[in-house]
Amino acid sequence: MRLTVLASGSGGNAMLVEAGETRLLVDAGLPLVTLRRQLARAKLDVVPNAIVVTHSHGDHCRHAAELSEHYQAPLYVSEATRRSVRLGGRRAPRIFNPRVPFAIGPLTVTAMTVPHDAPQVSLRFDHDGRSAALATDLGEVPPGLMEHFAGCDAVLIESNHDGDMLRAGPYPYHLKKRVGGDHGHLSNAQTARFLRALDRGVRTVVLMHLSQTNNTPELARAAAAEALADHPATLLLATQFGVTALEAFPGSAVAPAPAAPPPRQLELFAR
Ligand SMILES: [Zn+2]
Ligand SMILES: [Zn+2]
């Protein structure tokens, strides 16, 4: 299984999960031209053949119909998301139920509902003994999230804002309340609290969906690094249009690094 974060943040989200013949695009917040650019930056000469959208917000869902049509790729959403947004497109989406694992080729995907101001899910990906889990856009860590992440090699979790920066920042009051509320986004401190209890087996932690207004990479990294001080995991940060690649090929060597370094962060993850 190979995971590549192609974009992360309120400017658009996209991640590619590759397992066998499955090339699953997770979230469709980028228009085709930008997605192609990011795939090229990641040196991925692949065509997504399935799309899953976590929730109805534009930075995750806006281009779902366009990408699904273009790639002729089925779109997977929860029933709650299907009801909360006009997805468009000619084909009906495939509906998954939170907590009921479903297969996309050899990849098993399991969704868990998390609190946000639109019906939202955390997604777990399992393939051939390797697993990774993603949780962004959640106002607080719900009971059961740690169990949902249990045994994962890689954990991708939002570290959206710094509490002080949000309070002192330029957002209008209602937006500050929304972002910082129980159905908004995780602060660095909330994420750090979650990471302090993280399973020792996790090898890579990726901080996701950082706010460009109410956070800095330094603050997010410092809070998570302190929480993981005694943890062996490698800590990575996904930036809005950076590329972060993680690999987990059981029993085989790390894929060779690309000849020329990509423009932004590229990190490899392997046993
Ligand atoms: Zn978002
Ligand atoms: Zn959202």
XYZ file of C-alpha atoms and ligand atoms in Angstrom:
273
model
C 0.000 0.000 0.000
C 1.230 3.439 -0.842
C -0.289 6.691 0.399
C 0.436 10.080 -1.079
C -1.024 13.254 0.330
C -1.448 15.553 -2.666
C -3.082 18.539 -0.967
C -4.265 19.208 2.570
C -6.125 22.208 3.970
C -9.075 24.466 3.341
C -7.687 25.258 -0.129
C -8.507 21.692 -1.215
C -7.855 18.134 -0.100
C -6.722 15.075 -2.028
C -4.828 11.920 -1.182
C -4.082 8.852 -3.254
C -4.152 5.359 -1.744
C -2.660 2.683 -3.992
C -3.095 -1.007 -3.265
C -2.797 -3.620 -5.995
C -4.781 -2.358 -8.963
C -6.748 0.058 -6.810
C -5.867 3.717 -7.024
C -8.257 5.395 -4.671
C -8.528 9.150 -4.589
C -9.542 10.229 -1.093
C -11.392 13.550 -1.257
C -12.017 15.572 -4.361
C -11.225 19.123 -3.353
C -8.954 19.853 -6.309
C -10.024 20.585 -9.875
C -8.657 18.202 -12.488
C -5.863 20.523 -13.631
C -4.543 20.974 -10.087
C -4.890 17.302 -9.251
C -2.866 16.430 -12.363
C -0.202 18.946 -11.373
C 0.038 17.441 -7.889
C 0.202 13.873 -9.255
C 3.039 14.990 -11.528
C 4.827 16.629 -8.604
C 4.515 13.347 -6.728
C 5.910 11.534 -9.801
C 2.773 9.429 -9.934
C 1.884 8.393 -13.452
C -1.426 6.884 -12.439
C -5.114 7.365 -13.043
C -7.448 7.191 -10.044
C -10.021 4.404 -10.492
C -12.179 5.075 -7.447
C -12.992 8.159 -5.411
C -14.152 8.390 -1.817
C -15.296 11.664 -0.308
C -15.264 12.128 3.474
C -17.887 14.888 3.644
C -19.812 17.521 1.759
C -17.616 20.575 2.370
C -16.242 22.119 -0.788
C -12.580 21.627 0.092
C -13.250 17.850 0.060
C -16.164 17.437 -2.313
C -16.334 20.338 -4.770
C -14.836 18.452 -7.739
C -16.237 14.987 -7.012
C -18.555 14.895 -10.035
C -15.971 16.386 -12.416
C -13.265 13.914 -11.365
C -15.606 10.936 -11.246
C -16.773 11.693 -14.796
C -13.326 12.390 -16.129
C -11.731 9.272 -14.693
C -14.877 7.137 -15.082
C -14.269 6.288 -11.438
C -17.079 5.313 -9.057
C -17.707 7.749 -6.246
C -18.139 6.419 -2.698
C -19.930 8.520 -0.073
C -21.869 7.913 3.108
C -25.658 8.136 2.956
C -25.487 11.258 5.169
C -23.150 12.962 2.709
C -25.296 11.941 -0.243
C -28.249 13.595 1.443
C -26.374 16.754 2.431
C -24.996 17.821 -0.939
C -25.884 17.824 -4.607
C -23.082 15.710 -5.964
C -23.960 16.099 -9.619
C -22.551 13.767 -12.233
C -24.313 11.128 -14.280
C -23.705 8.046 -12.182
C -25.229 7.349 -8.820
C -22.692 7.267 -5.984
C -21.968 4.054 -4.138
C -23.073 4.319 -0.545
C -21.024 3.034 2.385
C -22.123 2.723 5.982
C -19.931 3.942 8.819
C -18.467 1.016 10.788
C -19.182 -1.507 8.009
C -15.897 -2.255 6.209
C -16.172 -2.228 2.421
C -13.805 -3.397 -0.285
C -12.461 -1.397 -3.201
C -10.457 -4.017 -5.049
C -8.019 -5.529 -2.539
C -8.270 -2.493 -0.280
C -10.553 -2.576 2.758
C -11.966 0.773 3.832
C -13.672 1.355 7.173
C -15.414 4.606 8.029
C -16.191 5.997 11.442
C -18.432 8.983 12.095
C -16.679 11.964 13.689
C -18.155 15.268 14.936
C -18.083 18.104 12.398
C -20.574 20.676 11.091
C -21.384 18.358 8.185
C -21.703 14.560 8.424
C -18.069 13.492 8.424
C -16.108 10.257 8.631
C -12.625 9.173 9.555
C -11.363 6.522 7.121
C -9.173 3.531 7.778
C -7.405 1.658 4.956
C -6.223 -1.939 5.295
C -4.301 -3.911 2.708
C -2.067 -6.959 2.955
C -1.228 -6.552 6.622
C -0.617 -2.818 6.430
C -2.972 -0.101 7.555
C -3.362 3.633 7.751
C -6.075 5.910 9.079
C -7.117 9.449 8.271
C -9.084 11.892 10.427
C -9.523 15.533 9.457
C -12.351 17.993 9.979
C -13.451 16.976 13.455
C -14.247 19.247 16.367
C -13.171 16.800 19.020
C -11.777 13.305 19.289
C -14.826 11.061 19.741
C -14.807 7.963 21.902
C -13.649 5.026 19.824
C -11.324 6.918 17.474
C -8.245 5.368 19.061
C -9.782 1.907 18.562
C -10.575 2.821 14.955
C -6.856 3.604 14.546
C -5.686 0.496 16.424
C -2.767 -1.343 14.862
C -2.246 1.251 12.124
C 1.209 1.759 10.655
C 0.417 5.332 9.711
C -1.870 7.888 11.304
C -2.908 11.000 9.406
C -4.606 13.440 11.719
C -5.680 17.047 11.538
C -3.802 19.670 13.553
C -5.831 22.592 12.306
C -5.240 25.594 14.503
C -3.432 27.050 17.436
C -5.992 28.108 20.054
C -4.336 31.469 20.780
C -3.868 32.315 17.111
C -7.509 31.508 16.406
C -8.714 33.671 19.309
C -6.486 36.634 18.379
C -6.791 36.127 14.615
C -8.797 37.895 11.907
C -11.773 35.521 11.676
C -15.177 36.974 12.567
C -16.601 35.815 15.889
C -19.033 33.283 14.413
C -16.255 31.630 12.425
C -13.926 31.487 15.439
C -16.735 29.788 17.340
C -17.338 27.367 14.503
C -13.706 26.388 13.946
C -12.923 26.110 17.670
C -16.217 24.406 18.579
C -17.100 20.755 19.155
C -18.095 20.411 15.502
C -15.243 22.405 14.000
C -11.606 21.417 13.755
C -8.964 19.981 16.086
C -6.501 22.404 17.635
C -2.824 21.570 18.018
C -3.486 20.944 21.728
C -6.366 18.534 21.035
C -4.268 16.646 18.508
C -1.353 16.512 20.950
C -3.645 15.013 23.577
C -4.693 12.324 21.102
C -1.085 11.629 20.102
C -0.002 11.214 23.724
C -2.154 8.077 23.908
C -1.039 6.750 20.526
C -0.359 3.049 20.031
C 3.391 2.297 20.171
C 3.191 0.408 16.894
C 2.443 3.509 14.805
C 5.435 4.249 12.591
C 4.423 7.484 10.934
C 2.252 10.384 12.014
C 1.238 13.000 9.467
C -0.276 16.282 10.646
C -3.004 17.339 8.242
C -5.299 20.243 7.344
C -3.217 22.993 8.981
C -4.867 26.397 8.843
C -2.827 28.950 6.963
C -4.443 31.734 8.999
C -4.635 30.313 12.504
C -1.604 28.053 12.700
C 2.022 27.746 11.705
C 3.879 24.564 10.786
C 6.292 25.304 13.635
C 3.549 25.475 16.276
C 1.789 22.354 14.992
C 5.032 20.406 14.809
C 6.198 21.540 18.256
C 2.945 20.477 19.945
C 2.940 17.073 18.243
C 6.670 16.504 18.765
C 6.292 17.159 22.477
C 3.391 14.714 22.650
C 5.416 12.107 20.763
C 8.670 12.739 22.662
C 8.887 9.128 23.857
C 7.269 7.633 20.763
C 9.338 6.115 17.947
C 7.055 7.362 15.142
C 8.346 9.662 12.424
C 6.461 12.958 12.380
C 5.572 14.568 9.049
C 3.574 17.653 8.131
C 1.313 17.868 5.123
C 1.154 21.352 3.646
C -1.582 22.810 1.442
C 0.063 21.957 -1.862
C 3.062 19.971 -0.715
C 3.408 16.284 -1.506
C 3.861 13.807 1.318
C 4.371 10.182 0.307
C 4.234 7.218 2.644
C 5.021 3.700 1.591
C 4.409 0.392 3.240
C 5.381 -2.613 1.207
C 5.562 -5.617 3.490
C 8.729 -7.598 3.073
C 10.151 -5.541 0.250
C 12.598 -2.713 -0.063
C 11.639 0.920 -0.191
C 10.789 2.047 -3.692
C 13.694 3.959 -5.222
C 13.626 7.665 -4.632
C 12.807 9.754 -7.695
C 15.825 10.978 -9.637
C 15.127 14.655 -9.099
C 13.732 15.784 -5.774
C 10.166 17.042 -6.059
C 9.614 20.706 -5.300
C 8.317 20.176 -1.806
C 8.520 17.709 1.011
C 8.752 14.060 -0.016
C 9.319 11.510 2.678
C 9.355 7.762 2.486
C 7.922 5.392 4.998
C 8.887 1.737 5.049
C 9.764 -1.100 7.325
Zn -11.740 20.587 5.290
Zn -15.136 20.235 6.714
